[in-house]
Coordinates of C-alpha atoms and ligand atoms in Angstrom, one line a residue:
M797 CA 46.6 -168.0 168.6
I798 CA 45.0 -168.4 165.2
G799 CA 41.7 -170.4 165.8
L800 CA 39.9 -172.1 162.9
F801 CA 36.7 -174.0 163.0
D802 CA 34.5 -176.0 160.8
S803 CA 31.4 -178.4 161.1
G804 CA 33.8 -181.3 161.0
I805 CA 37.1 -182.1 159.5
G806 CA 36.5 -180.4 156.2
G807 CA 38.0 -177.2 157.5
L808 CA 41.4 -179.0 157.6
T809 CA 41.6 -178.1 153.9
V810 CA 41.8 -174.5 155.1
V811 CA 44.3 -175.5 157.8
R812 CA 46.4 -177.2 155.1
E813 CA 46.6 -174.0 153.1
V814 CA 47.4 -171.9 156.3
M815 CA 50.1 -174.3 157.3
K816 CA 51.7 -174.1 153.9
R817 CA 52.0 -170.3 154.1
L818 CA 52.4 -169.9 157.9
P819 CA 54.1 -173.1 159.1
D820 CA 55.5 -171.9 162.3
Y821 CA 52.3 -170.5 163.9
S822 CA 50.4 -172.5 166.6
L823 CA 46.9 -173.1 165.4
L824 CA 43.8 -174.1 167.3
Y825 CA 41.4 -176.1 165.3
L826 CA 37.8 -177.2 166.2
G827 CA 35.8 -179.6 164.2
D828 CA 32.2 -180.0 165.4
T829 CA 32.1 -183.7 164.4
A830 CA 29.3 -184.6 166.7
R831 CA 27.0 -182.4 164.8
T832 CA 28.3 -182.5 161.3
P833 CA 27.1 -181.9 158.6
Y834 CA 25.9 -178.3 159.0
G835 CA 25.1 -178.1 155.2
N836 CA 21.7 -179.6 155.5
K837 CA 20.6 -177.7 158.5
S838 CA 18.7 -174.4 158.9
A839 CA 20.5 -171.1 158.9
E840 CA 19.4 -170.5 162.5
V841 CA 20.9 -173.7 163.9
V842 CA 24.0 -173.2 161.9
A843 CA 24.5 -169.7 163.3
A844 CA 23.9 -171.0 166.9
Y845 CA 26.6 -173.7 166.3
G846 CA 29.1 -171.3 164.8
L847 CA 28.8 -169.0 167.7
Q848 CA 29.5 -171.8 170.2
A849 CA 32.5 -172.9 168.1
A850 CA 33.8 -169.3 168.1
K851 CA 33.3 -169.0 171.9
F852 CA 35.2 -172.2 172.4
L853 CA 38.2 -171.0 170.4
V854 CA 38.2 -167.6 172.1
D855 CA 38.0 -169.1 175.5
R856 CA 41.1 -171.2 174.6
G857 CA 43.1 -168.2 173.7
A858 CA 42.4 -167.6 169.9
R859 CA 43.0 -163.9 169.0
I860 CA 42.2 -164.4 165.2
I861 CA 39.4 -166.6 164.1
V862 CA 39.0 -168.2 160.7
V863 CA 35.6 -169.5 160.0
A864 CA 36.9 -172.5 157.9
C865 CA 33.3 -173.5 157.0
N866 CA 31.4 -172.3 154.0
T867 CA 28.1 -172.8 155.5
V868 CA 28.8 -170.8 158.7
S869 CA 30.5 -168.1 156.6
A870 CA 27.2 -167.8 154.6
V871 CA 24.8 -167.7 157.4
G872 CA 26.5 -167.3 160.8
L873 CA 28.9 -164.4 160.6
T874 CA 26.7 -161.6 161.9
A875 CA 26.1 -163.3 165.2
I876 CA 29.8 -164.1 165.7
R877 CA 31.0 -160.6 164.8
Q878 CA 28.4 -159.1 167.2
A879 CA 29.6 -161.3 170.0
Y880 CA 33.4 -160.7 169.3
P881 CA 33.6 -157.2 167.9
D882 CA 37.4 -156.8 168.8
I883 CA 38.5 -160.2 167.2
P884 CA 39.7 -160.1 163.6
F885 CA 37.5 -162.6 161.7
F886 CA 38.2 -164.4 158.4
D887 CA 35.6 -166.2 156.5
V888 CA 36.0 -168.4 153.4
I889 CA 33.5 -166.4 151.2
T890 CA 34.9 -162.8 151.2
P891 CA 38.3 -163.8 149.8
A892 CA 36.8 -166.0 147.2
I893 CA 34.5 -163.1 146.1
A894 CA 37.4 -160.8 145.8
T895 CA 39.2 -163.3 143.5
V896 CA 36.0 -163.9 141.5
K897 CA 35.9 -160.2 140.8
K898 CA 39.6 -160.2 139.6
V899 CA 39.5 -163.3 137.4
S900 CA 36.0 -163.6 136.0
Q901 CA 36.0 -162.2 132.5
G902 CA 32.4 -163.4 131.4
H903 CA 30.9 -162.4 134.8
H904 CA 29.1 -165.7 134.8
I905 CA 30.0 -167.7 137.8
G906 CA 29.1 -171.1 139.2
V907 CA 28.9 -171.8 142.9
M908 CA 28.9 -175.4 144.1
G909 CA 28.3 -175.8 147.8
T910 CA 26.2 -177.2 150.6
R911 CA 22.4 -176.8 150.5
A912 CA 22.4 -174.2 153.3
L913 CA 25.1 -172.2 151.4
V914 CA 23.1 -172.3 148.1
A915 CA 19.8 -171.5 149.9
S916 CA 21.5 -168.4 151.5
G917 CA 22.0 -166.9 148.1
I918 CA 25.1 -165.3 149.6
Y919 CA 27.1 -165.1 146.4
Q920 CA 24.3 -163.6 144.5
H921 CA 23.8 -161.1 147.2
L922 CA 27.5 -160.1 147.4
L923 CA 28.0 -160.0 143.7
S924 CA 24.7 -158.2 143.0
Q925 CA 26.4 -155.0 144.0
E926 CA 28.6 -155.5 140.9
N927 CA 27.7 -155.0 137.4
N928 CA 26.3 -157.8 135.3
F929 CA 27.3 -160.8 137.5
Q930 CA 25.2 -163.8 136.9
V931 CA 25.3 -166.7 139.3
T932 CA 24.5 -170.4 138.8
A933 CA 24.4 -172.2 142.1
Q934 CA 24.2 -176.0 142.6
A935 CA 24.2 -177.9 145.9
A936 CA 26.4 -181.0 145.9
P937 CA 25.9 -182.7 149.3
L938 CA 26.9 -186.2 148.2
L939 CA 30.4 -185.2 147.7
V940 CA 30.9 -184.7 151.4
P941 CA 30.7 -188.4 152.5
L942 CA 32.5 -189.5 149.3
V943 CA 35.5 -187.3 150.2
E944 CA 35.4 -188.5 153.9
E945 CA 35.4 -192.1 152.6
G946 CA 38.5 -191.3 150.6
W947 CA 36.6 -192.1 147.3
L948 CA 38.6 -189.5 145.5
D949 CA 39.3 -191.2 142.4
R950 CA 36.4 -193.8 142.1
P951 CA 34.2 -194.2 139.0
E952 CA 31.2 -193.5 141.3
T953 CA 32.6 -190.3 142.4
K954 CA 33.5 -189.3 138.9
R955 CA 29.8 -190.1 137.8
I956 CA 28.4 -188.0 140.6
I957 CA 30.7 -185.0 139.8
R958 CA 29.8 -185.2 136.2
R959 CA 26.1 -185.0 137.3
Y960 CA 26.7 -182.1 139.6
L961 CA 28.8 -180.1 137.1
A962 CA 26.3 -180.5 134.3
P963 CA 24.3 -177.3 135.1
F964 CA 27.5 -175.2 135.2
K965 CA 28.6 -176.5 131.8
Q966 CA 25.2 -176.0 130.4
A967 CA 25.1 -172.5 131.7
Q968 CA 28.6 -171.8 130.3
I969 CA 30.0 -170.3 133.4
D970 CA 33.6 -168.8 133.2
T971 CA 34.5 -169.2 136.9
L972 CA 33.5 -171.9 139.4
V973 CA 33.8 -171.5 143.2
L974 CA 34.2 -174.7 145.2
A975 CA 32.1 -173.5 148.1
C976 CA 32.4 -176.4 150.5
T977 CA 35.5 -177.4 152.5
H978 CA 35.6 -180.9 151.1
Y979 CA 35.6 -180.1 147.3
P980 CA 39.3 -178.9 147.0
L981 CA 40.1 -182.5 147.6
L982 CA 38.3 -183.3 144.2
K983 CA 40.0 -180.5 142.2
S984 CA 41.9 -183.0 140.2
L985 CA 38.5 -184.4 138.9
I986 CA 36.6 -181.1 138.7
I987 CA 39.3 -178.9 136.8
P988 CA 39.6 -181.2 133.8
R989 CA 35.8 -181.8 133.7
M990 CA 35.2 -178.0 133.5
G991 CA 37.9 -177.5 130.8
K992 CA 40.6 -174.9 130.4
R993 CA 38.0 -172.0 129.7
V994 CA 36.7 -172.2 133.3
K995 CA 38.7 -170.9 136.3
V996 CA 38.2 -172.8 139.4
I997 CA 38.4 -171.0 142.8
D998 CA 39.4 -172.6 146.0
P999 CA 38.2 -170.6 148.9
A1000 CA 40.5 -172.4 151.3
E1001 CA 43.5 -171.2 149.3
E1002 CA 42.1 -167.6 148.9
T1003 CA 41.4 -167.5 152.7
A1004 CA 44.9 -168.6 153.6
I1005 CA 46.3 -165.9 151.2
A1006 CA 44.1 -163.3 152.7
L1007 CA 45.1 -164.2 156.3
T1008 CA 48.8 -164.2 155.4
Q1009 CA 48.4 -160.9 153.7
W1010 CA 46.7 -159.4 156.8
L1011 CA 49.5 -160.7 159.1
V1012 CA 52.1 -158.9 156.8
E1013 CA 50.1 -155.7 157.1
H1014 CA 49.6 -156.1 160.9
P1015 CA 53.1 -157.0 162.1
A1016 CA 52.4 -156.2 165.8
E1017 CA 49.5 -158.7 165.8
A1018 CA 51.6 -161.2 163.9
D1019 CA 54.5 -160.9 166.3
S1020 CA 52.2 -161.4 169.3
L1021 CA 51.0 -164.9 168.0
P1022 CA 52.6 -167.9 169.6
L1023 CA 54.7 -170.2 167.5
G1024 CA 54.8 -174.0 168.0
A1025 CA 52.6 -177.0 167.9
S1026 CA 49.0 -176.9 166.7
H1027 CA 46.0 -178.4 168.6
F1028 CA 43.1 -180.1 167.0
Y1029 CA 39.8 -180.5 168.9
V1030 CA 36.6 -182.3 167.9
T1031 CA 33.3 -182.8 169.6
D1032 CA 33.2 -186.5 168.8
F1033 CA 36.2 -188.7 168.4
T1034 CA 36.7 -191.8 166.3
P1035 CA 39.9 -193.4 165.2
Q1036 CA 38.6 -193.2 161.6
T1037 CA 38.3 -189.4 161.9
E1038 CA 41.7 -189.1 163.3
K1039 CA 43.1 -191.2 160.3
V1040 CA 41.3 -189.2 157.7
A1041 CA 42.4 -186.0 159.3
S1042 CA 46.0 -187.1 159.4
N1043 CA 45.7 -188.2 155.8
W1044 CA 44.5 -184.8 154.7
L1045 CA 47.2 -182.9 156.4
K1046 CA 49.8 -185.4 155.4
R1047 CA 51.1 -185.5 159.0
T1048 CA 50.0 -187.5 162.2
I1049 CA 47.7 -185.5 164.3
K1050 CA 46.1 -186.2 167.5
L1051 CA 42.4 -185.2 167.9
E1052 CA 41.2 -184.3 171.4
K1053 CA 37.6 -184.6 172.3
V1054 CA 35.9 -181.5 173.9
E1055 CA 32.4 -180.4 174.8
L1056 CA 30.9 -177.2 173.6
K1057 CA 28.9 -175.1 175.9
Ligands
LIG2052 N1 32.4 -178.0 156.1 C1 31.1 -177.6 155.5 C2 31.1 -176.4 154.7 O1 32.1 -176.1 154.1 C3 30.7 -178.9 154.6 C4 30.2 -180.0 155.4 C5 28.9 -179.8 156.2 O2 27.8 -179.8 155.5 O3 29.0 -179.6 157.3 O4 30.1 -175.8 154.4

């Protein structure tokens, strides 16, 4: 099975992109809703939580793991890879970086993400191996609860977005990475605000493309994956979470509460 996990329900934006491209595969999703958000926590704690989530999915039969969380992708991959060296892992940063390298003409990119992701300096680190890349990074933590409240088109949300995007506009970036699972749901506000000159990269989409491509290149692994219904697990259940999750995926889904060990 293809397993995906996130700090909460944000990773469903990755699931949505995967389902668009690989609609028949059975997916296992885990959202650590009891401990969300990860974005304001220390790298050490995020890495430990990420490892627990990966273990849960592997124990339930996942043979490919997608780290559908920007924060864990930034600070928690090493521990997970060491624990499961034989499992193919996809994170949401590597495919985004590959696209940045392809599309950025001015080599000045903006990264909007959680505090932990921005503090990790991961984009600066991964792009510093390339010539002349300049990175302007900005944490935008207030957008996470706004998206979860469904305030996708409110004047308040627009005002906050304007505030968060100001440093990118001022820096005259040419490419903006939406480095938090929730931000793709605000694309219709962010893209026009940044203007036509700026390319906006959605890591959820790039990750789903990378996974699909990998399955094409690895037909034996692809054929061994089960088809059928997907399963959605959370570490804390509320009817509201289930409602939001169903809205985002545009289908009714049932969330099952589990405990991580
Ligand atoms: N899903 C998280 C991420 O992409 C955002 C929410 C959180 O801070 O946990 O990093």
